[in-house]
Short mmCIF file of C-alpha atoms in Angstrom, two decimals:
data_model
loop_
_atom_site.label_atom_id
_atom_site.label_comp_id
_atom_site.label_asym_id
_atom_site.label_seq_id
_atom_site.Cartn_x
_atom_site.Cartn_y
_atom_site.Cartn_z
CA MET A 5 -1.87 5.98 20.12
CA ILE A 6 -4.51 7.85 18.16
CA SER A 7 -8.14 7.15 17.33
CA SER A 8 -10.15 7.73 14.18
CA ALA A 9 -11.58 10.87 15.82
CA ASP A 10 -8.09 12.39 15.72
CA LEU A 11 -7.84 12.05 11.95
CA PRO A 12 -9.05 14.66 9.42
CA ASP A 13 -12.36 14.43 7.58
CA PHE A 14 -10.74 15.28 4.23
CA LEU A 15 -7.58 14.07 2.51
CA PRO A 16 -5.66 14.97 -0.62
CA LEU A 17 -5.64 11.95 -2.93
CA PHE A 18 -2.71 10.47 -4.83
CA PRO A 19 -4.16 7.93 -7.33
CA LEU A 20 -1.33 5.56 -8.24
CA PRO A 21 -1.86 2.12 -9.84
CA GLY A 22 -0.09 -0.72 -8.09
CA ALA A 23 1.06 1.36 -5.11
CA LEU A 24 0.12 -0.30 -1.85
CA LEU A 25 0.53 1.30 1.57
CA LEU A 26 -0.43 -0.65 4.69
CA PRO A 27 -0.56 0.45 8.33
CA ARG A 28 2.93 0.98 9.75
CA GLY A 29 4.45 0.19 6.34
CA ARG A 30 6.77 2.56 4.48
CA LEU A 31 6.23 3.59 0.88
CA PRO A 32 8.91 5.56 -1.02
CA LEU A 33 7.60 7.88 -3.72
CA HIS A 34 9.26 9.84 -6.50
CA VAL A 35 7.07 12.89 -7.18
CA PHE A 36 7.54 15.09 -10.24
CA GLU A 37 4.10 16.08 -11.65
CA PRO A 38 3.34 19.75 -10.80
CA ARG A 39 -0.11 19.03 -9.33
CA TYR A 40 1.32 16.41 -6.95
CA LEU A 41 4.26 18.61 -6.04
CA ALA A 42 1.63 21.17 -5.03
CA MET A 43 -0.27 18.48 -3.11
CA PHE A 44 2.76 17.53 -1.04
CA ASP A 45 3.58 21.21 -0.45
CA ASP A 46 0.07 21.67 0.95
CA ALA A 47 0.18 18.45 2.99
CA LEU A 48 3.44 19.49 4.65
CA LYS A 49 1.73 22.64 5.91
CA THR A 50 -0.88 20.63 7.86
CA PRO A 51 -0.29 19.25 11.37
CA GLU A 52 -1.10 15.67 10.27
CA ARG A 53 1.02 15.69 7.06
CA LEU A 54 -1.32 13.02 5.62
CA VAL A 55 -1.81 11.98 2.00
CA GLY A 56 -4.38 9.45 0.80
CA MET A 57 -2.99 6.73 -1.47
CA ILE A 58 -5.72 5.21 -3.61
CA GLN A 59 -5.80 3.04 -6.71
CA PRO A 60 -7.61 4.12 -9.86
CA MET A 61 -9.98 1.76 -11.64
CA GLY A 62 -9.72 1.27 -15.38
CA GLU A 63 -7.96 3.62 -17.77
CA GLY A 64 -9.40 7.04 -16.90
CA GLU A 65 -7.13 9.96 -16.10
CA GLY A 66 -7.39 13.34 -14.40
CA ASP A 67 -10.84 14.33 -13.19
CA ASP A 68 -12.39 11.40 -15.10
CA VAL A 69 -10.54 8.74 -13.11
CA ARG A 70 -12.66 6.22 -11.22
CA LEU A 71 -11.28 5.31 -7.82
CA HIS A 72 -11.51 2.28 -5.59
CA THR A 73 -13.61 2.85 -2.50
CA ILE A 74 -10.86 1.95 -0.02
CA GLY A 75 -7.47 3.62 0.21
CA SER A 76 -4.78 4.15 2.81
CA ALA A 77 -3.47 7.30 4.43
CA GLY A 78 0.23 7.84 4.95
CA ARG A 79 2.10 10.43 6.98
CA ILE A 80 5.02 12.16 5.32
CA THR A 81 7.97 10.99 7.41
CA SER A 82 10.81 11.73 5.01
CA PHE A 83 11.14 14.53 2.47
CA THR A 84 13.99 15.46 0.13
CA GLU A 85 13.93 17.90 -2.78
CA THR A 86 16.27 17.28 -5.71
CA GLU A 87 18.12 20.03 -7.55
CA ASP A 88 15.67 19.88 -10.45
CA GLY A 89 12.60 20.29 -8.19
CA ARG A 90 11.45 16.69 -7.80
CA TYR A 91 10.50 15.30 -4.38
CA MET A 92 11.70 12.07 -2.84
CA ILE A 93 9.05 11.20 -0.24
CA THR A 94 8.53 8.41 2.26
CA LEU A 95 5.01 7.80 3.56
CA THR A 96 4.41 5.76 6.70
CA GLY A 97 1.02 4.04 6.75
CA VAL A 98 -1.45 5.27 9.37
CA SER A 99 -4.86 3.82 8.53
CA ARG A 100 -7.05 2.71 5.69
CA PHE A 101 -10.13 4.78 4.86
CA ARG A 102 -13.37 4.51 2.94
CA LEU A 103 -13.76 7.05 0.17
CA GLY A 104 -16.57 9.57 0.39
CA ALA A 105 -17.45 12.53 -1.82
CA VAL A 106 -14.60 13.64 -4.09
CA GLN A 107 -14.01 17.38 -4.41
CA GLN A 108 -12.90 18.74 -7.78
CA GLY A 109 -11.83 22.17 -8.91
CA PHE A 110 -10.68 23.62 -5.56
CA THR A 111 -7.11 22.40 -5.99
CA PRO A 112 -5.08 21.04 -8.94
CA TYR A 113 -5.29 17.62 -7.28
CA LEU A 114 -8.24 15.63 -5.96
CA ARG A 115 -9.46 15.93 -2.37
CA ALA A 116 -12.11 13.75 -0.80
CA GLU A 117 -14.15 13.25 2.31
CA VAL A 118 -13.03 10.06 4.05
CA ASP A 119 -14.43 7.72 6.69
CA TRP A 120 -12.03 5.96 9.08
CA ARG A 121 -14.54 4.13 11.26
CA SER A 122 -14.23 0.66 9.70
CA PHE A 123 -10.50 0.47 10.32
CA ASP A 124 -9.93 0.96 14.04
CA ARG A 125 -7.57 -2.04 14.13
CA ASP A 126 -5.14 -0.09 11.90
CA LEU A 127 -4.60 2.40 14.71
CA GLY A 128 -3.93 -0.22 17.39
CA GLN A 129 -0.95 -2.40 18.15
CA PRO A 130 0.75 -4.42 15.37
CA GLU A 131 -1.26 -7.51 14.47
CA HIS A 132 -0.12 -11.12 14.83
CA ASP A 133 -1.01 -14.18 12.76
CA PRO A 134 -1.10 -17.14 15.18
CA GLU A 135 -2.36 -19.53 12.48
CA MET A 136 0.61 -19.00 10.14
CA ASP A 137 2.89 -21.95 9.45
CA ARG A 138 6.04 -19.87 9.01
CA ASP A 139 8.20 -22.69 7.64
CA ALA A 140 5.66 -23.59 4.95
CA PHE A 141 5.11 -19.92 4.15
CA LEU A 142 8.84 -19.28 3.71
CA LYS A 143 9.23 -22.34 1.46
CA LEU A 144 6.44 -21.04 -0.78
CA LEU A 145 7.96 -17.56 -0.72
CA GLU A 146 11.36 -18.92 -1.77
CA ARG A 147 9.80 -20.65 -4.79
CA TYR A 148 7.95 -17.47 -5.71
CA PHE A 149 11.09 -15.32 -5.38
CA ASP A 150 12.99 -17.78 -7.59
CA LEU A 151 10.26 -17.50 -10.22
CA GLU A 152 10.26 -13.70 -10.13
CA GLU A 153 14.06 -13.50 -9.76
CA LEU A 154 13.73 -11.51 -6.53
CA GLN A 155 16.21 -11.39 -3.66
CA THR A 156 15.80 -10.80 0.06
CA ASP A 157 17.52 -11.23 3.41
CA TRP A 158 16.17 -14.65 4.38
CA GLU A 159 17.67 -14.59 7.88
CA SER A 160 15.86 -11.34 8.67
CA LEU A 161 12.60 -12.73 7.27
CA LYS A 162 12.80 -15.79 9.53
CA THR A 163 12.82 -13.60 12.64
CA ALA A 164 10.60 -10.72 11.44
CA GLU A 165 7.36 -9.99 13.28
CA ASP A 166 4.23 -11.35 11.55
CA GLU A 167 2.80 -8.00 10.51
CA LEU A 168 6.10 -6.57 9.32
CA MET A 169 6.78 -9.59 7.12
CA ILE A 170 3.30 -10.03 5.65
CA ASN A 171 2.68 -6.34 5.01
CA ALA A 172 6.14 -5.71 3.57
CA LEU A 173 5.77 -8.64 1.17
CA SER A 174 2.28 -7.48 0.18
CA MET A 175 3.64 -4.04 -0.65
CA LEU A 176 6.80 -5.18 -2.45
CA CYS A 177 5.78 -8.23 -4.48
CA PRO A 178 5.01 -7.44 -8.16
CA PHE A 179 1.31 -8.27 -8.20
CA ASP A 180 -1.27 -6.67 -10.49
CA PRO A 181 -3.09 -3.55 -9.19
CA GLU A 182 -6.34 -5.44 -8.54
CA ASP A 183 -4.41 -8.04 -6.52
CA LYS A 184 -2.78 -5.23 -4.53
CA GLN A 185 -6.26 -3.87 -3.83
CA ALA A 186 -7.37 -7.27 -2.52
CA LEU A 187 -4.40 -7.27 -0.14
CA LEU A 188 -5.29 -3.77 1.02
CA GLU A 189 -8.92 -4.68 1.70
CA ALA A 190 -8.13 -7.87 3.64
CA PRO A 191 -9.94 -7.42 6.98
CA SER A 192 -7.21 -9.03 9.11
CA LEU A 193 -3.55 -9.96 8.94
CA SER A 194 -4.45 -13.66 8.67
CA THR A 195 -6.72 -12.94 5.71
CA ARG A 196 -4.00 -10.87 4.07
CA ARG A 197 -1.53 -13.73 4.51
CA GLU A 198 -4.04 -16.18 2.98
CA THR A 199 -4.54 -13.82 0.03
CA LEU A 200 -0.78 -13.48 -0.37
CA VAL A 201 -0.39 -17.27 -0.40
CA THR A 202 -3.13 -17.59 -3.04
CA LEU A 203 -1.49 -14.99 -5.27
CA MET A 204 1.94 -16.62 -5.00
CA GLU A 205 0.52 -20.08 -5.70
CA PHE A 206 -1.34 -18.74 -8.74
CA SER A 207 1.85 -17.14 -10.06
CA LEU A 208 3.73 -20.40 -9.59
CA ARG A 209 1.05 -22.41 -11.42
CA LYS A 210 1.02 -19.84 -14.22
CA GLY A 211 4.80 -19.98 -14.43
CA VAL A 212 4.79 -23.78 -14.72
CA GLY A 213 2.08 -23.59 -17.39
CA GLU A 214 4.08 -21.13 -19.45
CA GLU A 215 7.14 -23.37 -19.24
CA LYS A 216 5.08 -26.29 -20.58
CA VAL A 217 3.77 -24.19 -23.49
CA GLN A 218 7.30 -23.19 -24.43
#
C-alpha cells in the first residue's frame, strides 16, 4: 500500500485521445513516435516508472495542445522492444491526478506538476458497488455488445469482481473521448457504473433511431 505522499510531484505526460486508464487497470500501448520513445526511456530510469495518461481537448497538437485537468498515472509493468525500435508497453493504473503547471522545452515531451490529493481512494483496496443489479447490468451489456458487434467471455464477467468488471468495460468499450473522460472523473465506482449504463443506453437508443431512419 502506498499513499499520495509516496508519489512524485512531476510526471511525463502522454496525451492520447480515447485512451482510458483506471486504477489497477491495464492499458497496452504501441509507442513509435521518437519523443514518446524518449519519454518511456526516461520513465524506465526512475524508481516509480510512472507515466501520466491524459486526454487532449480539441484539435491542437504538440505544445499547443489543451489538456483535460484530470489524468491517470500508470506504472510500466511490461516492456518489449521490437526489431524496428518500437515499444510494446503495458501500463498498470496507480492513481488519478489533477494537472498543475505544464513544463515545456526541457524535454521533447510534456512534463507537468501533478496533485494526487483528491484521489486517495485510488490507492486503497479495490472498490465494490453494492447497489449494482448485476443481472440487469449484464442484460444491458449484452444488448450493447450485440449492437457494437463485440465479444467477451460472459461466464468470466458473471463472476468478476465489481471493480474489475466496471473498470475494464469502461476502458475497453468504444466510447467517444469526452465520454471516456466522464468515466475517468467519476468520483466512485457506483457513479462510474451509472455513467457506463447511461452511455450504453444512449448508444442503444441511437442505434434504434438509425435503424428507423434507414
